[in-house]
Coordinates of C-alpha atoms in Angstrom, one line a residue:
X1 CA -9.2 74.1 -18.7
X2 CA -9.3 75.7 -15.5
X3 CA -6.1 75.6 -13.3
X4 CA -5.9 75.6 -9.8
X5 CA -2.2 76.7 -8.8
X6 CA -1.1 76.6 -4.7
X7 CA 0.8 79.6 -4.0
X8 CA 3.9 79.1 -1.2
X9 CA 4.8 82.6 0.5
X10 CA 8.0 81.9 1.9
X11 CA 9.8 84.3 4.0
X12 CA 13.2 82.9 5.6
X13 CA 13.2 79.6 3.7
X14 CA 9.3 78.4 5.6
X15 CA 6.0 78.9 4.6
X16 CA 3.9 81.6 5.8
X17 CA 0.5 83.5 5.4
X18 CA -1.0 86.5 6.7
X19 CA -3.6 88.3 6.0
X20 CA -3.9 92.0 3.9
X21 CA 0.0 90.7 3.5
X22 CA 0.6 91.1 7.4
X23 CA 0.7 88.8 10.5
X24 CA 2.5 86.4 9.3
X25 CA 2.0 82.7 10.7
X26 CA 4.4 79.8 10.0
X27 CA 3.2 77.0 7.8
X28 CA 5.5 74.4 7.1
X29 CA 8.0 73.5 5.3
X30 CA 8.0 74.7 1.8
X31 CA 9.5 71.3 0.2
X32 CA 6.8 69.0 2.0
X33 CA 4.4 71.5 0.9
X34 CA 5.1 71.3 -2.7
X35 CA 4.6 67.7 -2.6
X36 CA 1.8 67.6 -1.0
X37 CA 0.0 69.9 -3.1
X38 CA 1.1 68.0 -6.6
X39 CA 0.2 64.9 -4.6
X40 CA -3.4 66.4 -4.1
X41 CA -4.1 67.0 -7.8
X42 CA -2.6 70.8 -8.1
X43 CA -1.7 72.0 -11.7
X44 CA 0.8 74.3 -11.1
X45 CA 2.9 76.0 -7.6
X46 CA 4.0 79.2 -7.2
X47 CA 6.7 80.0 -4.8
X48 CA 7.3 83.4 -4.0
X49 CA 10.0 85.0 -1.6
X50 CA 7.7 87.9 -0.4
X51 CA 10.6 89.7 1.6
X52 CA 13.5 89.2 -1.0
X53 CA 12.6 92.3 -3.0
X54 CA 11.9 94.5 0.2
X55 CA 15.3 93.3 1.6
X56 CA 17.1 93.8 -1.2
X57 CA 18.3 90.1 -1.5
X58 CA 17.7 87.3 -4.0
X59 CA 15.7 84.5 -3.8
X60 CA 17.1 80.6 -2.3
X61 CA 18.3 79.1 -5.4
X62 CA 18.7 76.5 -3.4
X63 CA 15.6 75.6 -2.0
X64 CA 14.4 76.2 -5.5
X65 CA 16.6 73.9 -7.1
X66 CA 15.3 71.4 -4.6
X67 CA 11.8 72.5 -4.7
X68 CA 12.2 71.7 -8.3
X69 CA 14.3 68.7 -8.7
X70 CA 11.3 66.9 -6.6
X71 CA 8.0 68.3 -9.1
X72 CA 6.8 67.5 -11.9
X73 CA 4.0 70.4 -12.5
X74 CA 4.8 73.5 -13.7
X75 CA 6.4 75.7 -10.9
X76 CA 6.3 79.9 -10.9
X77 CA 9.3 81.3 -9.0
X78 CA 9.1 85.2 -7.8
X79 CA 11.0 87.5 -5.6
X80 CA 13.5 89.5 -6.2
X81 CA 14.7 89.2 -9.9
X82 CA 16.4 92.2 -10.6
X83 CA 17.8 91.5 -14.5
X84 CA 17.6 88.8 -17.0
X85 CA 20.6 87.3 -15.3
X86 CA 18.3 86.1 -12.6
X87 CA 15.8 85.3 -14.9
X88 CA 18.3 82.9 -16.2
X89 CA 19.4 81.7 -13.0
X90 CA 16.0 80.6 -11.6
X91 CA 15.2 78.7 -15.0
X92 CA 18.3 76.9 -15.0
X93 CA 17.6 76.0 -11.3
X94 CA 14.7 73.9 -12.5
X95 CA 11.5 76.8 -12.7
X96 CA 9.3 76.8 -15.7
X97 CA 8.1 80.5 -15.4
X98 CA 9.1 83.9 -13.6
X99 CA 7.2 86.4 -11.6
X100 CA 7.6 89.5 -11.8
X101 CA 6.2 92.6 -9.7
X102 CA 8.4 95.1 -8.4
X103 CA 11.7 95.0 -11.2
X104 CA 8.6 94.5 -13.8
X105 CA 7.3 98.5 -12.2
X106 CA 10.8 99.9 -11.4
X107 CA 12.1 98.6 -15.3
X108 CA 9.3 97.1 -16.9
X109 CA 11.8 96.3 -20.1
X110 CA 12.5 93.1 -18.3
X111 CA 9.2 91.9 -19.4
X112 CA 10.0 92.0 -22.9
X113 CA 13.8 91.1 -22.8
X114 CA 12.2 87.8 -20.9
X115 CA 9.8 87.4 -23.2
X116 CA 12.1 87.8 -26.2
X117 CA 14.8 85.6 -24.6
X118 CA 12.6 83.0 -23.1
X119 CA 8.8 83.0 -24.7
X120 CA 5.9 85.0 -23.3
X121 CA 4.6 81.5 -21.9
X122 CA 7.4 81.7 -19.3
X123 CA 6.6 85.1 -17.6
X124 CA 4.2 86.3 -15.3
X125 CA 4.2 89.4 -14.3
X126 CA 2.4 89.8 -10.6
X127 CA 0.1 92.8 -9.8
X128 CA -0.8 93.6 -6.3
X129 CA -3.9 95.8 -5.7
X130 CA -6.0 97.5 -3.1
X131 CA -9.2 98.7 -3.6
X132 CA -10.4 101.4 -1.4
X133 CA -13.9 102.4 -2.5
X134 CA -13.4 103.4 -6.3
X135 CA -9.7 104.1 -6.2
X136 CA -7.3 100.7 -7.5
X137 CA -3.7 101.5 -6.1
X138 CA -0.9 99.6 -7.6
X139 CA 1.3 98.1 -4.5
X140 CA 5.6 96.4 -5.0
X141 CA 8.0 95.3 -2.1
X142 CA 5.2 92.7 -0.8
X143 CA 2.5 95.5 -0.9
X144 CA 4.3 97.8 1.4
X145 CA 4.5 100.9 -1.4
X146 CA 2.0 102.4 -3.3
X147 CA 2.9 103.7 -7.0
X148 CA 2.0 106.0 -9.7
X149 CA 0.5 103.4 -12.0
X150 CA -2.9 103.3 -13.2
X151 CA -4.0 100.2 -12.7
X152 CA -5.7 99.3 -15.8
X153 CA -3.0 100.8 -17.8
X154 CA -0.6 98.6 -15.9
X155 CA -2.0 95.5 -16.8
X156 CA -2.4 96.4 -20.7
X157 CA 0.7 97.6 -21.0
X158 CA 2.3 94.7 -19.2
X159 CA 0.5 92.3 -21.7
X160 CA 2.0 94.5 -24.7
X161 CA 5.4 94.0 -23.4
X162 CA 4.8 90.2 -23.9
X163 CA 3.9 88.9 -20.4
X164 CA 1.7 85.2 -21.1
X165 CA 0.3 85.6 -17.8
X166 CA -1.2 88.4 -15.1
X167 CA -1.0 87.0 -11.4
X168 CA -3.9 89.3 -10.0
X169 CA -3.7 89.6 -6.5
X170 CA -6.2 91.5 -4.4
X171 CA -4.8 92.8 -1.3
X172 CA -8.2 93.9 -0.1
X173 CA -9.0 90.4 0.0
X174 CA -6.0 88.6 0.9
X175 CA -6.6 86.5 3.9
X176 CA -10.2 87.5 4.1
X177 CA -12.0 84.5 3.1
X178 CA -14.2 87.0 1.3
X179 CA -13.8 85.1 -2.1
X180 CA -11.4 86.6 -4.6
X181 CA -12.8 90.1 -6.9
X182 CA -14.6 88.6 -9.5
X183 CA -15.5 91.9 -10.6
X184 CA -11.7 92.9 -10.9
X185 CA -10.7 89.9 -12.6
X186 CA -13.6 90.2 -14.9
X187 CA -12.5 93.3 -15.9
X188 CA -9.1 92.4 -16.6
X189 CA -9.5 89.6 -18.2
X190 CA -12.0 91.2 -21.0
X191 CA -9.2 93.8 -21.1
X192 CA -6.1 92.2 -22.3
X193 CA -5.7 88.9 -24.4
X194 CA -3.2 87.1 -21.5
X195 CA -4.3 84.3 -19.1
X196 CA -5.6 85.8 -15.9
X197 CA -5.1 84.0 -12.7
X198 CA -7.4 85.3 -9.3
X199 CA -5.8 85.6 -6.3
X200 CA -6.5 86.7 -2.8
X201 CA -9.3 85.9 -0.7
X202 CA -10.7 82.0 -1.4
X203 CA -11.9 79.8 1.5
X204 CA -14.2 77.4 -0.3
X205 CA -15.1 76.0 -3.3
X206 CA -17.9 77.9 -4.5
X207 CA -15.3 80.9 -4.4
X208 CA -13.6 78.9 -7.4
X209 CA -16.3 78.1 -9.2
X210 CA -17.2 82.2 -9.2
X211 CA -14.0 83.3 -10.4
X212 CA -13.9 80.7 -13.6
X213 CA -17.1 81.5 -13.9
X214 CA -16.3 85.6 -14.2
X215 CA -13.2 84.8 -17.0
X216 CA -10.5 84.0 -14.6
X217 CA -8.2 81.2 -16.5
X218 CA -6.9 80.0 -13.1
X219 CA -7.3 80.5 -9.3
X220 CA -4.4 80.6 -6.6
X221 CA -5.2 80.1 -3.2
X222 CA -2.9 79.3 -0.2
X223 CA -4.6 80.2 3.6
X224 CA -7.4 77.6 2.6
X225 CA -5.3 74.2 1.6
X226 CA -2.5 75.4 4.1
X227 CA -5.3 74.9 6.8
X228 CA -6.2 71.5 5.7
X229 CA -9.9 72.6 5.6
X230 CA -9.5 71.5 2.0
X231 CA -7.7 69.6 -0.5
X232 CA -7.0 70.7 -4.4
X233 CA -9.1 67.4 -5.1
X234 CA -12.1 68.2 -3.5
X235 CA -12.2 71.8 -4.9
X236 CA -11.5 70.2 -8.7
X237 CA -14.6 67.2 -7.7
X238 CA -16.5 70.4 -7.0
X239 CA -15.4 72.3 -9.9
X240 CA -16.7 68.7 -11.6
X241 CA -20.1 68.6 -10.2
X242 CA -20.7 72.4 -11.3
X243 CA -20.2 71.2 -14.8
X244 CA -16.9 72.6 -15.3
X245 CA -13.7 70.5 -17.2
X246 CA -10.9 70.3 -14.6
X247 CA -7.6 68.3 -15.6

């Protein structure tokens, strides 16, 4: 069934959100968050530390290991995981899957020494992409460097090293309240045979019901329920109404 999954961007242990991954505003505090959200009906969280790889630091434990100790959905930890070692780490803190994005470019045999070590079903591997016109650029550090990958060619290969999940972020619409790139995800997810999860650009409902609706398996949204303009239960009641099966 479709799965609506609340991503927290936290940057110096609080919640933020920009938009095109800049101007960043405070939100809150990520613990309160993260119970809110399951509180409100969300299948899964994503937490990711959106300056640790930049800055060359890992990711709070801590604040994981609390996040964690306090949920009982599924929870995706990212940022900064370097090795398998930290893999390791942020499972035994209490996560029940890994992002990946910039280790998974720089030494994308993490993806299968996680998969092999842990099961595909615990690794995501995150892609961050601009679209200018025709050209897809591939983005790691938080979106602030381009690479050489092809973008389709990324996200196949990264499925054939045993990722269970593609976190599909479109930088062009992050923030936007554009909707997220049902074209994009389309594409992807008739390319590989992973679970495809849209991300970037949702302010309402409908913008849901158009990514499941184009072959997304799940949408992540953040801006939109961090305003309060909406709740994960009224975007599921209208996921209902449009005749689709929400949990």
């Amino acid at each position: 069934m479709p799965r609506i999954i609340v991503c927290l961007d936290v940057d110096k242990g609080r919640v933020v959100k920009g938009t095109n991954f800049k101007q960043l505003r405070d939100m809150g505090d990520p613990i309160e968050l993260a119970l809110a959200y399951e509180a409100q009906g969300a299948d899964e969280l994503v937490f990711l530390d959106i300056s640790a790889s930049n800055e060359r630091r890992p990711t709070a434990l801590k604040l994981v290991t609390d996040i964690a100790k306090n949920l009982s959905i599924p929870f995706t930890v990212g940022g900064g995981l370097k090795k398998l070692d930290d893999v390791k780490a942020f499972l035994d803190a209490g996560a029940d899957k890994v992002a990946l994005n910039t280790t998974a470019i720089l030494k994308p045999e993490i993806i299968n020494q996680t998969a092999v070590a842990y099961g595909s079903q615990c690794v995501v591997v995150a892609i961050d992409v601009d679209k200018q016109g025709d050209d897809l650029g591939v983005y790691i550090n938080g979106g602030r460097d381009r690479v050489e990958n092809q973008f389709f060619s990324w996200t196949k290969e990264v499925a054939e090293r045993g990722a269970g999940e593609i976190l599909l972020t479109a930088m062009h619409k992050d923030g936007t309240g554009s909707g997220f790139d049902t074209q994009l995800t389309n594409q992807v997810s008739e390319q590989v045979p992973v679970q495809v999860i849209a991300s970037g650009g949702a302010k309402n409902e409908q913008h849901f019901y158009d990514a499941f609706k184009n072959g997304a398996d799940a949408c992540l949204a953040a801006g939109m329920f961090h305003s309060g303009e909406y709740t994960v239960g009224q975007v599921k009641q209208y996921l209902s109404n449009k005749g689709l099966k929400v949990r």
